[in-house]
PDB file of N, CA, C and O in Angstrom:
ATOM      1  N   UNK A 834       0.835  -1.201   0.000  1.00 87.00           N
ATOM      2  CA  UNK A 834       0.000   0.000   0.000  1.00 87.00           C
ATOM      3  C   UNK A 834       0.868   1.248   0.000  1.00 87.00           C
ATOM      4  O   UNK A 834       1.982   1.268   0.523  1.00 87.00           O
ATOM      5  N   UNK A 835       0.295   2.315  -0.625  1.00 90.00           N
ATOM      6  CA  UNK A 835       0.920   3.336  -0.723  1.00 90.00           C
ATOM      7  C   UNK A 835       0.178   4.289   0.315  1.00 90.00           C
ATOM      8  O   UNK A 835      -1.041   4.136   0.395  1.00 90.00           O
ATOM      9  N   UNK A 836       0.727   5.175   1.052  1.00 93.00           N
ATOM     10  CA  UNK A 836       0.346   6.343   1.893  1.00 93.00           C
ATOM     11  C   UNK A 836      -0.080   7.757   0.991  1.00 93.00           C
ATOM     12  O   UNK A 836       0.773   8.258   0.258  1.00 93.00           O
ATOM     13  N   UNK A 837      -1.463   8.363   1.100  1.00 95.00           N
ATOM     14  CA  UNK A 837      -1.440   9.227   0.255  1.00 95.00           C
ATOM     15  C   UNK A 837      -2.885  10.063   0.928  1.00 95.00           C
ATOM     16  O   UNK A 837      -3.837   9.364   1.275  1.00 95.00           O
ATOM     17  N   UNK A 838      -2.940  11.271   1.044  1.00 96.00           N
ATOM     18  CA  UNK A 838      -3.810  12.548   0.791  1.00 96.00           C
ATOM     19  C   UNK A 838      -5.181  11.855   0.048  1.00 96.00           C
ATOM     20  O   UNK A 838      -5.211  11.073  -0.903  1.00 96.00           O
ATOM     21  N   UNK A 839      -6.130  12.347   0.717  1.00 97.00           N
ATOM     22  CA  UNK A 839      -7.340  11.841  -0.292  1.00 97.00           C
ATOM     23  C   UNK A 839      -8.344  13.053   0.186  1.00 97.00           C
ATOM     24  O   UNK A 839      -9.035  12.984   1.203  1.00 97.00           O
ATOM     25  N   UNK A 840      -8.302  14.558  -1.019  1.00 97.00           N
ATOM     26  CA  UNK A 840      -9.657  15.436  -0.729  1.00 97.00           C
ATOM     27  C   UNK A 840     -10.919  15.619  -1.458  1.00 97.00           C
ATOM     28  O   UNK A 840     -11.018  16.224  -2.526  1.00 97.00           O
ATOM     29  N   UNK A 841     -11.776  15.117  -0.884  1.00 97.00           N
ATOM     30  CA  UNK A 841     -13.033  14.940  -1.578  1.00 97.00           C
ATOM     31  C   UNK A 841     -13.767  16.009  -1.810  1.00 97.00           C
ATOM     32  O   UNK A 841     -13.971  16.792  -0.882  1.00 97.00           O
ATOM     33  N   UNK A 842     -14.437  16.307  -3.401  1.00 97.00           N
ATOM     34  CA  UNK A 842     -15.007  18.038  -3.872  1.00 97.00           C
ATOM     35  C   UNK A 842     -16.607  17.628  -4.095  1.00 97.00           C
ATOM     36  O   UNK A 842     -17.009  17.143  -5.153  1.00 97.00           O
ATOM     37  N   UNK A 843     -16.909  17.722  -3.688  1.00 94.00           N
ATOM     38  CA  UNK A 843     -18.836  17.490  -4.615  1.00 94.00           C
ATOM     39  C   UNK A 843     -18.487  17.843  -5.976  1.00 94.00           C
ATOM     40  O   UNK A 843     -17.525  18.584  -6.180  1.00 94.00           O
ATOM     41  N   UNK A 844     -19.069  17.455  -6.768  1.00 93.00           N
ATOM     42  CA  UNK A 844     -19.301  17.614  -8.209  1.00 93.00           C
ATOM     43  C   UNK A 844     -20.030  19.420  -8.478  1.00 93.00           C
ATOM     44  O   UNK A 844     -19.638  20.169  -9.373  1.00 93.00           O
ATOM     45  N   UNK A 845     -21.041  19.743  -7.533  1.00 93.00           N
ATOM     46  CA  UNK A 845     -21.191  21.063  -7.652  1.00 93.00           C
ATOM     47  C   UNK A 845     -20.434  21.768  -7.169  1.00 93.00           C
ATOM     48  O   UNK A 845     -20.448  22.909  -7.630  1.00 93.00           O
ATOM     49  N   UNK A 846     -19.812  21.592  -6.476  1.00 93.00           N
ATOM     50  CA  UNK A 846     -18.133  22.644  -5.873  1.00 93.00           C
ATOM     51  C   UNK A 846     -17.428  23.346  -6.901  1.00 93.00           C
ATOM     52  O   UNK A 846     -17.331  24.553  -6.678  1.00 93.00           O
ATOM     53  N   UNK A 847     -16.951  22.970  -7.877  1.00 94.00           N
ATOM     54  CA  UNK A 847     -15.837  23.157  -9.112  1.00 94.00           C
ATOM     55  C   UNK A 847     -16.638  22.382 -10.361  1.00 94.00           C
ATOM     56  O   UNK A 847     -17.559  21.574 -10.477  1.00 94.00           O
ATOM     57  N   UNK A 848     -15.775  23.081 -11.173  1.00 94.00           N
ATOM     58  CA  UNK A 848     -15.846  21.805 -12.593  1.00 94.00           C
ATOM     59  C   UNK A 848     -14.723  21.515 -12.345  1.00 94.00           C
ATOM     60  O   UNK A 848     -14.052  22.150 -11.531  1.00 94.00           O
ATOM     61  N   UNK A 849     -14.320  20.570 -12.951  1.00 94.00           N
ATOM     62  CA  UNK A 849     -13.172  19.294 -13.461  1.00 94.00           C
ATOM     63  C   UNK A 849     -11.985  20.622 -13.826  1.00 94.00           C
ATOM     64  O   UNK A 849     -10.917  20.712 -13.219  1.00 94.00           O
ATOM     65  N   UNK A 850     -12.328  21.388 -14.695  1.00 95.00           N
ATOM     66  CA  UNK A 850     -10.907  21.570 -15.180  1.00 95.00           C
ATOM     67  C   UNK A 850     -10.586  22.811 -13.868  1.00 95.00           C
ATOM     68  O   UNK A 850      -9.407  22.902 -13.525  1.00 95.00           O
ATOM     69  N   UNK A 851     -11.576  23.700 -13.186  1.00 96.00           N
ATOM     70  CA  UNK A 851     -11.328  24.658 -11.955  1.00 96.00           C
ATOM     71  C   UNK A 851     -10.335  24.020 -11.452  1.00 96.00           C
ATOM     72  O   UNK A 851      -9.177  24.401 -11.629  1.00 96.00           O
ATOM     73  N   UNK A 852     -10.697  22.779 -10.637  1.00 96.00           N
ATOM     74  CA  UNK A 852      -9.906  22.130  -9.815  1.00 96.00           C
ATOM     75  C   UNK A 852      -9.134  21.325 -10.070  1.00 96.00           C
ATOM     76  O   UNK A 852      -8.693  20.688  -9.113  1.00 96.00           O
ATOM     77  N   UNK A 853      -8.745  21.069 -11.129  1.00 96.00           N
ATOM     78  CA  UNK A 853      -7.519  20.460 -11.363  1.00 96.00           C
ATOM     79  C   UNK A 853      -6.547  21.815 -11.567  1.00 96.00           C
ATOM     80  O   UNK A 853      -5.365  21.588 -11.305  1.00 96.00           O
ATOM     81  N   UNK A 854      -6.784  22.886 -11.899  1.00 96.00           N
ATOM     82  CA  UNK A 854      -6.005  23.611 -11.952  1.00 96.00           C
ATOM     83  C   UNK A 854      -5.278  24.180 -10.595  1.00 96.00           C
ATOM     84  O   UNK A 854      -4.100  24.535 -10.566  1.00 96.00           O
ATOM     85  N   UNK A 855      -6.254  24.210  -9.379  1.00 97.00           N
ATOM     86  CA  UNK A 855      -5.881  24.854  -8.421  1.00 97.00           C
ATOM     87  C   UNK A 855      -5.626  23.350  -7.748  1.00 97.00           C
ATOM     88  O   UNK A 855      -4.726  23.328  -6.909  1.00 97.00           O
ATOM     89  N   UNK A 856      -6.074  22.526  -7.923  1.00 96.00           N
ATOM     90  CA  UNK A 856      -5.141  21.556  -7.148  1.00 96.00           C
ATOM     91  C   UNK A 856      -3.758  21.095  -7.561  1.00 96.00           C
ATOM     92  O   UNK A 856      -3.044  20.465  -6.781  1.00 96.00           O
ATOM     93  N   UNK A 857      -3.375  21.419  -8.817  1.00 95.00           N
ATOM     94  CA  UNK A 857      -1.784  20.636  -9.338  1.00 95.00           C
ATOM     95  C   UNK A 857      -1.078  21.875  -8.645  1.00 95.00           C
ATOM     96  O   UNK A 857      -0.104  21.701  -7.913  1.00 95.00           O
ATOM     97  N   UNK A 858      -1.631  23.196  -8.915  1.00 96.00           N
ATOM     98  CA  UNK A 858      -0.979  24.267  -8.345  1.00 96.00           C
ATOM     99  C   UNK A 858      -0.711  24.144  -6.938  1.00 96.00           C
ATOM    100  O   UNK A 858       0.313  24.589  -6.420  1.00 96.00           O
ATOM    101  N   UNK A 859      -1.759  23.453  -6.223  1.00 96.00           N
ATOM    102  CA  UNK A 859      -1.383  23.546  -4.800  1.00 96.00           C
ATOM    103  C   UNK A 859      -0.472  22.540  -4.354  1.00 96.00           C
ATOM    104  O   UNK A 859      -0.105  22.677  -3.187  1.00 96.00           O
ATOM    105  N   UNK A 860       0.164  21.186  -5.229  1.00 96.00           N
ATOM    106  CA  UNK A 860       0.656  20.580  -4.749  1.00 96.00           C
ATOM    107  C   UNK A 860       0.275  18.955  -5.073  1.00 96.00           C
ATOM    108  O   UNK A 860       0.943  17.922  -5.075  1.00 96.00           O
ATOM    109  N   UNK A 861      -0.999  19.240  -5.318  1.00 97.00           N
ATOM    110  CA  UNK A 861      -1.993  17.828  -5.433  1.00 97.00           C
ATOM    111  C   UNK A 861      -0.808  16.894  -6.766  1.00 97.00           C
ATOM    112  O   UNK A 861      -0.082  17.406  -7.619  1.00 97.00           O
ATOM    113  N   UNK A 862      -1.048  15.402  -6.442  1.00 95.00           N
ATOM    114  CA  UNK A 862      -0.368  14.519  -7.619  1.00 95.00           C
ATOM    115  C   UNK A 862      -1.349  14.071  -8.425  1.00 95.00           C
ATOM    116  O   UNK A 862      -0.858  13.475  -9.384  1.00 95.00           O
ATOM    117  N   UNK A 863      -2.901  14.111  -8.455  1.00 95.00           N
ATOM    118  CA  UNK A 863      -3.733  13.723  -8.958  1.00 95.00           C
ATOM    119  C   UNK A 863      -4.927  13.874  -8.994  1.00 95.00           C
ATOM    120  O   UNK A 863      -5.457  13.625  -7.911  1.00 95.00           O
ATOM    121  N   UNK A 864      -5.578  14.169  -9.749  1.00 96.00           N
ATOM    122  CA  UNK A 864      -7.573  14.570  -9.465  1.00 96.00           C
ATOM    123  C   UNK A 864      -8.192  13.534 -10.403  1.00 96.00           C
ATOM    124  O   UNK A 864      -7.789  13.467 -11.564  1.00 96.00           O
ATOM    125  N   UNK A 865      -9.412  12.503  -9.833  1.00 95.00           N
ATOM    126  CA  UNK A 865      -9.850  11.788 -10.042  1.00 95.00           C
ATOM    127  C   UNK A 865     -11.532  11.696 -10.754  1.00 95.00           C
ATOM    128  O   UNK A 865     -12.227  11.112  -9.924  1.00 95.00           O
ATOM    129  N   UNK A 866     -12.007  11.914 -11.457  1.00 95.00           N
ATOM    130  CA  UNK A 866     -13.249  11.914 -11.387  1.00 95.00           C
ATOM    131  C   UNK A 866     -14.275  11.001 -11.476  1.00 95.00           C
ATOM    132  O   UNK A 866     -14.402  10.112 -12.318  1.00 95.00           O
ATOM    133  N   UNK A 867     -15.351  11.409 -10.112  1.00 92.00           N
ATOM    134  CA  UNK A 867     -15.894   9.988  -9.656  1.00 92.00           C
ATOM    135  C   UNK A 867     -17.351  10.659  -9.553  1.00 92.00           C
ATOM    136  O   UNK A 867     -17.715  11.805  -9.286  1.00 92.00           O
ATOM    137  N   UNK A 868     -18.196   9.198  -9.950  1.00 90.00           N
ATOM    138  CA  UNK A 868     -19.829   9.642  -9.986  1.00 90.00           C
ATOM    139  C   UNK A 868     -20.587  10.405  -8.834  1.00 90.00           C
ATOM    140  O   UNK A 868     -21.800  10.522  -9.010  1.00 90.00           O
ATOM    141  N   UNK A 869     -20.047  10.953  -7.656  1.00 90.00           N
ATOM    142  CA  UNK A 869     -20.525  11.912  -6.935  1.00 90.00           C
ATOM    143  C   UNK A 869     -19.336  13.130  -6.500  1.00 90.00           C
ATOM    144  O   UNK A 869     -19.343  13.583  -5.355  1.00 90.00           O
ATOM    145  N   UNK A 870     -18.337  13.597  -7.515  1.00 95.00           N
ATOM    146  CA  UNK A 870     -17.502  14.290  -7.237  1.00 95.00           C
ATOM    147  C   UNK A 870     -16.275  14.425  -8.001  1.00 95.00           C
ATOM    148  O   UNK A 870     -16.093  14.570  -9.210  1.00 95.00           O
ATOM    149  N   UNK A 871     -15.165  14.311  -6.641  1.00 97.00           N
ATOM    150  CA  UNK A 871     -13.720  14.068  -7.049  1.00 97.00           C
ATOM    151  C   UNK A 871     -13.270  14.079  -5.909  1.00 97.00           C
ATOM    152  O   UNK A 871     -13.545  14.410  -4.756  1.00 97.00           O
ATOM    153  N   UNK A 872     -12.186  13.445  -6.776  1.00 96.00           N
ATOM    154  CA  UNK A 872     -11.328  13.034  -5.518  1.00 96.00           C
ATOM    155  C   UNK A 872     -10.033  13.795  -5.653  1.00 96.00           C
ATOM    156  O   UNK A 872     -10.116  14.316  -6.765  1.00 96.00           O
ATOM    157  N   UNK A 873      -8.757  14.172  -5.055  1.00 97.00           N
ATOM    158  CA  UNK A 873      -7.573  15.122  -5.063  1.00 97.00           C
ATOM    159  C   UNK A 873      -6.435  13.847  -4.057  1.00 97.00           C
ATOM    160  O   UNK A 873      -6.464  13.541  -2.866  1.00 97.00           O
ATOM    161  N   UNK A 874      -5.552  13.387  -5.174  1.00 96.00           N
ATOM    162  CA  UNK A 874      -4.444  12.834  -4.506  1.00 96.00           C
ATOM    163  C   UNK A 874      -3.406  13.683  -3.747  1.00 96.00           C
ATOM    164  O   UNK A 874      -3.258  14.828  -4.175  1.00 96.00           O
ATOM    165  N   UNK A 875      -3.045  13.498  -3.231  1.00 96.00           N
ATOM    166  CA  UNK A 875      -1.713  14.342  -2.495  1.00 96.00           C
ATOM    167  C   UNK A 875      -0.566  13.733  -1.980  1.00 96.00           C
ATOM    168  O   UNK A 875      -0.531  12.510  -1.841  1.00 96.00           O
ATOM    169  N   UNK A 876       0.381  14.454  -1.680  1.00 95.00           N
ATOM    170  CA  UNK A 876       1.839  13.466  -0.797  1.00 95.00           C
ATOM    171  C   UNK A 876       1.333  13.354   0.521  1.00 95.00           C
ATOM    172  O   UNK A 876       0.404  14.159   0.590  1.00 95.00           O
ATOM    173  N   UNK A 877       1.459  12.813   1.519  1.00 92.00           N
ATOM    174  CA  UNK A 877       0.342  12.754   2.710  1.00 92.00           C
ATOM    175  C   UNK A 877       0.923  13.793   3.556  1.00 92.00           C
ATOM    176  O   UNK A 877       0.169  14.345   4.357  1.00 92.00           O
ATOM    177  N   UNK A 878       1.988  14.099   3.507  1.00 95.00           N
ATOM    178  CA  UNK A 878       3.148  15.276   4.110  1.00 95.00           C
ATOM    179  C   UNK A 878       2.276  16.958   3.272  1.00 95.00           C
ATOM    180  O   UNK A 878       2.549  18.110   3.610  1.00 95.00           O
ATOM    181  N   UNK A 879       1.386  16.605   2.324  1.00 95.00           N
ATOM    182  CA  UNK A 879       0.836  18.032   1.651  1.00 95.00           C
ATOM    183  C   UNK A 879      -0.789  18.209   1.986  1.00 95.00           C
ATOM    184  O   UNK A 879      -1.483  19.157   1.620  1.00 95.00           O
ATOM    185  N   UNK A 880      -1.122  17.329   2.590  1.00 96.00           N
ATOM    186  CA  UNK A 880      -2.694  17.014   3.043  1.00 96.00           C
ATOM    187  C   UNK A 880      -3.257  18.311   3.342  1.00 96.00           C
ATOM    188  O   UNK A 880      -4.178  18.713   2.632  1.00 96.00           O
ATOM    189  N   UNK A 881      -2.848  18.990   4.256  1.00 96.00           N
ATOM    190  CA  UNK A 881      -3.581  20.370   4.865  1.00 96.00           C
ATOM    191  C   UNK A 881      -3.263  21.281   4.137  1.00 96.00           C
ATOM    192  O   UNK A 881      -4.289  21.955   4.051  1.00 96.00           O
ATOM    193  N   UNK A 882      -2.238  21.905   3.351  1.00 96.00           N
ATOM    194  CA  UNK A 882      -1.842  22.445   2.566  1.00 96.00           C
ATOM    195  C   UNK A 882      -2.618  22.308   1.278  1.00 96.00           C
ATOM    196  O   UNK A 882      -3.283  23.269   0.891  1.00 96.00           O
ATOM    197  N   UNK A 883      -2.592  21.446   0.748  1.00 97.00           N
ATOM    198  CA  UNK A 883      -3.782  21.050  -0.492  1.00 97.00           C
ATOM    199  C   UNK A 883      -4.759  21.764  -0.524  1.00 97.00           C
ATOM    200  O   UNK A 883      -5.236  22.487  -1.399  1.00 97.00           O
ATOM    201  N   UNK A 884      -5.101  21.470   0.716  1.00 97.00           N
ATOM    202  CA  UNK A 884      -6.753  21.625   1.359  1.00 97.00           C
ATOM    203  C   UNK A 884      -7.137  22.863   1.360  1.00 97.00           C
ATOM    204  O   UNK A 884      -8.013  23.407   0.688  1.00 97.00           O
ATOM    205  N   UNK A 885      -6.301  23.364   2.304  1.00 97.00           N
ATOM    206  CA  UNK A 885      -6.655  25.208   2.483  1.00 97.00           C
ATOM    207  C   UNK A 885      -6.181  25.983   1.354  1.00 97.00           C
ATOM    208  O   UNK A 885      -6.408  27.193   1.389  1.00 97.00           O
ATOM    209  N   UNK A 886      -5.455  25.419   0.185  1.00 97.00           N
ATOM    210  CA  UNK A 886      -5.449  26.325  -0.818  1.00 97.00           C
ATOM    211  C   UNK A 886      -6.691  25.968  -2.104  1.00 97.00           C
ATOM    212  O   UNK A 886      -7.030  26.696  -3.037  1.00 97.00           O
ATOM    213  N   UNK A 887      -7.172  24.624  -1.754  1.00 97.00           N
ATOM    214  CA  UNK A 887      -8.221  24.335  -2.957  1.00 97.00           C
ATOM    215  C   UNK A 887      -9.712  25.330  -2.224  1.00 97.00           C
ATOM    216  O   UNK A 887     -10.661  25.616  -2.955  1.00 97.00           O
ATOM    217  N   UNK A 888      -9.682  25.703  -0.888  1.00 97.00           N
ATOM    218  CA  UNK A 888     -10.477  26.435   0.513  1.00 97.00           C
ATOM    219  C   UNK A 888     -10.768  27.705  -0.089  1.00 97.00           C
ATOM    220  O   UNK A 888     -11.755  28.382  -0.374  1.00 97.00           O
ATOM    221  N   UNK A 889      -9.304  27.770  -0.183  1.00 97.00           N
ATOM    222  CA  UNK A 889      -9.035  29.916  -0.389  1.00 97.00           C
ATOM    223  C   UNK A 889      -9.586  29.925  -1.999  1.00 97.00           C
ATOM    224  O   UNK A 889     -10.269  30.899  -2.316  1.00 97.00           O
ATOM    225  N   UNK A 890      -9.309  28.835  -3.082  1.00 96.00           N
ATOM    226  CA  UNK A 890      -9.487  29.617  -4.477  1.00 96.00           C
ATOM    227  C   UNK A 890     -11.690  29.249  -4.166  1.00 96.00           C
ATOM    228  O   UNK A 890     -12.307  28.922  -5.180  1.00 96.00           O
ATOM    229  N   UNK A 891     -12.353  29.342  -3.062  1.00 96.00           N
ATOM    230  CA  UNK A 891     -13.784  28.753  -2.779  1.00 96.00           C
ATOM    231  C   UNK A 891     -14.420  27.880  -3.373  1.00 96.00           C
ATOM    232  O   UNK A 891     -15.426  28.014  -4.069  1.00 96.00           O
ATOM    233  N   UNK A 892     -13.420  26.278  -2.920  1.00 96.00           N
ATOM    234  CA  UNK A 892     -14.119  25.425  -3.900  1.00 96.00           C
ATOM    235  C   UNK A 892     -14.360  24.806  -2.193  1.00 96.00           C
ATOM    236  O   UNK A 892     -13.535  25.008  -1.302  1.00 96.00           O
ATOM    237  N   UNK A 893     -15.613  24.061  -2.007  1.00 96.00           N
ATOM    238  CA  UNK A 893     -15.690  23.519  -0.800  1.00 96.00           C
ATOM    239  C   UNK A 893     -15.249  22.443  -0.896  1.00 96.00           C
ATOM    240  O   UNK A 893     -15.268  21.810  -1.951  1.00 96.00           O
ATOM    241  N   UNK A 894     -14.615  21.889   0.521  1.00 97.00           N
ATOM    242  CA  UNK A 894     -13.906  20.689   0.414  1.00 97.00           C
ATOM    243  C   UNK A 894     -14.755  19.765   1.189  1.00 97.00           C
ATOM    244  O   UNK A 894     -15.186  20.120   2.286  1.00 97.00           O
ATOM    245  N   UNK A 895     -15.005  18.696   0.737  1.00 97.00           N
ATOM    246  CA  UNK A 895     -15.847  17.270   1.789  1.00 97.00           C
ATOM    247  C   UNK A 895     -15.151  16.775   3.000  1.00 97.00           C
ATOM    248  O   UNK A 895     -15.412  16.738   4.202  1.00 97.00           O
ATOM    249  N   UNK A 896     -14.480  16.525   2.480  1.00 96.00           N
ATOM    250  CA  UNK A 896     -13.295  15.634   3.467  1.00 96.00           C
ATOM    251  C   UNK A 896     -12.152  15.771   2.599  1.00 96.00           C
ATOM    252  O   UNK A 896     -12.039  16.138   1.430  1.00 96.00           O
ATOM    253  N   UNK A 897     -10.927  15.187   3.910  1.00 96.00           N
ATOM    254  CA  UNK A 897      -9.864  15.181   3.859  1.00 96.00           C
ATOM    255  C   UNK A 897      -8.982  14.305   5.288  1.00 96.00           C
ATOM    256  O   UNK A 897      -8.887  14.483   6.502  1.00 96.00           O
ATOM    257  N   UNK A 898      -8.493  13.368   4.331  1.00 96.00           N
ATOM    258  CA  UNK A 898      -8.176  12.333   5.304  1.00 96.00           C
ATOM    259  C   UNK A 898      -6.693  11.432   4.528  1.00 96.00           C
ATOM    260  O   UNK A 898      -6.465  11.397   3.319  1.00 96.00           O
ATOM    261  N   UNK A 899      -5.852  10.773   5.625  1.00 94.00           N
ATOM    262  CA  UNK A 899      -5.096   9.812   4.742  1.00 94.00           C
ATOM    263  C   UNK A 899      -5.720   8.637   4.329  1.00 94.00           C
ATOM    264  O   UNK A 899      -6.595   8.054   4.970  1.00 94.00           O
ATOM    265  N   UNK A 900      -5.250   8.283   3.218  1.00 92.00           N
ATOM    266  CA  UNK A 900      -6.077   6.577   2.852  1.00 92.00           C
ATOM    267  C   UNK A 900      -4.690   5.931   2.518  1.00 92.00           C
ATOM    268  O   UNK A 900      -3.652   6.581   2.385  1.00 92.00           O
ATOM    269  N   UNK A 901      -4.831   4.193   2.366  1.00 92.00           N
ATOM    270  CA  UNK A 901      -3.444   3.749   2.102  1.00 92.00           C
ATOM    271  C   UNK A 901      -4.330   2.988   0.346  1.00 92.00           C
ATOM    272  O   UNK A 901      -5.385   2.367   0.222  1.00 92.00           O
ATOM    273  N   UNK A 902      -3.322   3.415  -0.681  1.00 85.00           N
ATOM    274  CA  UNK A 902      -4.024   2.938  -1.832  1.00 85.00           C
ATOM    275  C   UNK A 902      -2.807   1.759  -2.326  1.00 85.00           C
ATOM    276  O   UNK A 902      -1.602   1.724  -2.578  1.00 85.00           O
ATOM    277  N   UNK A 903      -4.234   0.661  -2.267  1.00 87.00           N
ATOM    278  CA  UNK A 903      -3.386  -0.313  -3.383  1.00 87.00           C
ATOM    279  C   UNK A 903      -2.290  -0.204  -4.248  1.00 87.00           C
ATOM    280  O   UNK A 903      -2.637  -0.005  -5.412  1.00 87.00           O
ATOM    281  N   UNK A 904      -0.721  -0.289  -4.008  1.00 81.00           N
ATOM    282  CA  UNK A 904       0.330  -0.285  -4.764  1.00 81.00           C
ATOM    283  C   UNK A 904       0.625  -0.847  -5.778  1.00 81.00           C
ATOM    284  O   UNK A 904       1.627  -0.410  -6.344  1.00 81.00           O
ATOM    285  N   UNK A 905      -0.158  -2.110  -6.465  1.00 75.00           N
ATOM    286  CA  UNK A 905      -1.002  -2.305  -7.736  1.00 75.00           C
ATOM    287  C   UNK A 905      -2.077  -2.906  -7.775  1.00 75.00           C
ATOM    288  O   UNK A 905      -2.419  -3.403  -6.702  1.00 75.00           O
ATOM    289  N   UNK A 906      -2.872  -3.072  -8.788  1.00 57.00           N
ATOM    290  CA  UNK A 906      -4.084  -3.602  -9.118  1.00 57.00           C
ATOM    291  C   UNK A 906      -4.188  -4.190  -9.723  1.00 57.00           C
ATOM    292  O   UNK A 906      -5.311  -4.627  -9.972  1.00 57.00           O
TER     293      UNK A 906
END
């Protein structure tokens, strides 16, 4: 398993390309898009940081938590 950042956006929060923009900017390694949202990968060392800058550009954030993701599939 890999250690990693996981911030969750509602689908009405942002569009897809808003937040991928302000999340690669903030640090994020990945934005996911999933049938009630998205999801925002991170280094788990960038978790709060991510967060409060995807906060400040007013995209609301769901959660934000570490998850350990499958190292392959």
């Amino acid at each position: 398993f890999t250690k990693k950042g996981a911030i969750r956006v509602a689908a009405e929060s942002a569009t897809e390309d808003q937040l991928i923009e302000v999340a690669l900017d903030a640090g994020a390694e990945d934005v996911k898009s999933e049938p009630e949202g998205f999801t925002v990968y991170t280094p788990p060392n960038s978790l709060q940081e991510v967060r409060e800058k995807i906060e400040a550009a007013g995209i609301k954030v769901e959660s934000a938590e570490g998850e350990n993701l499958p190292s392959t599939t």
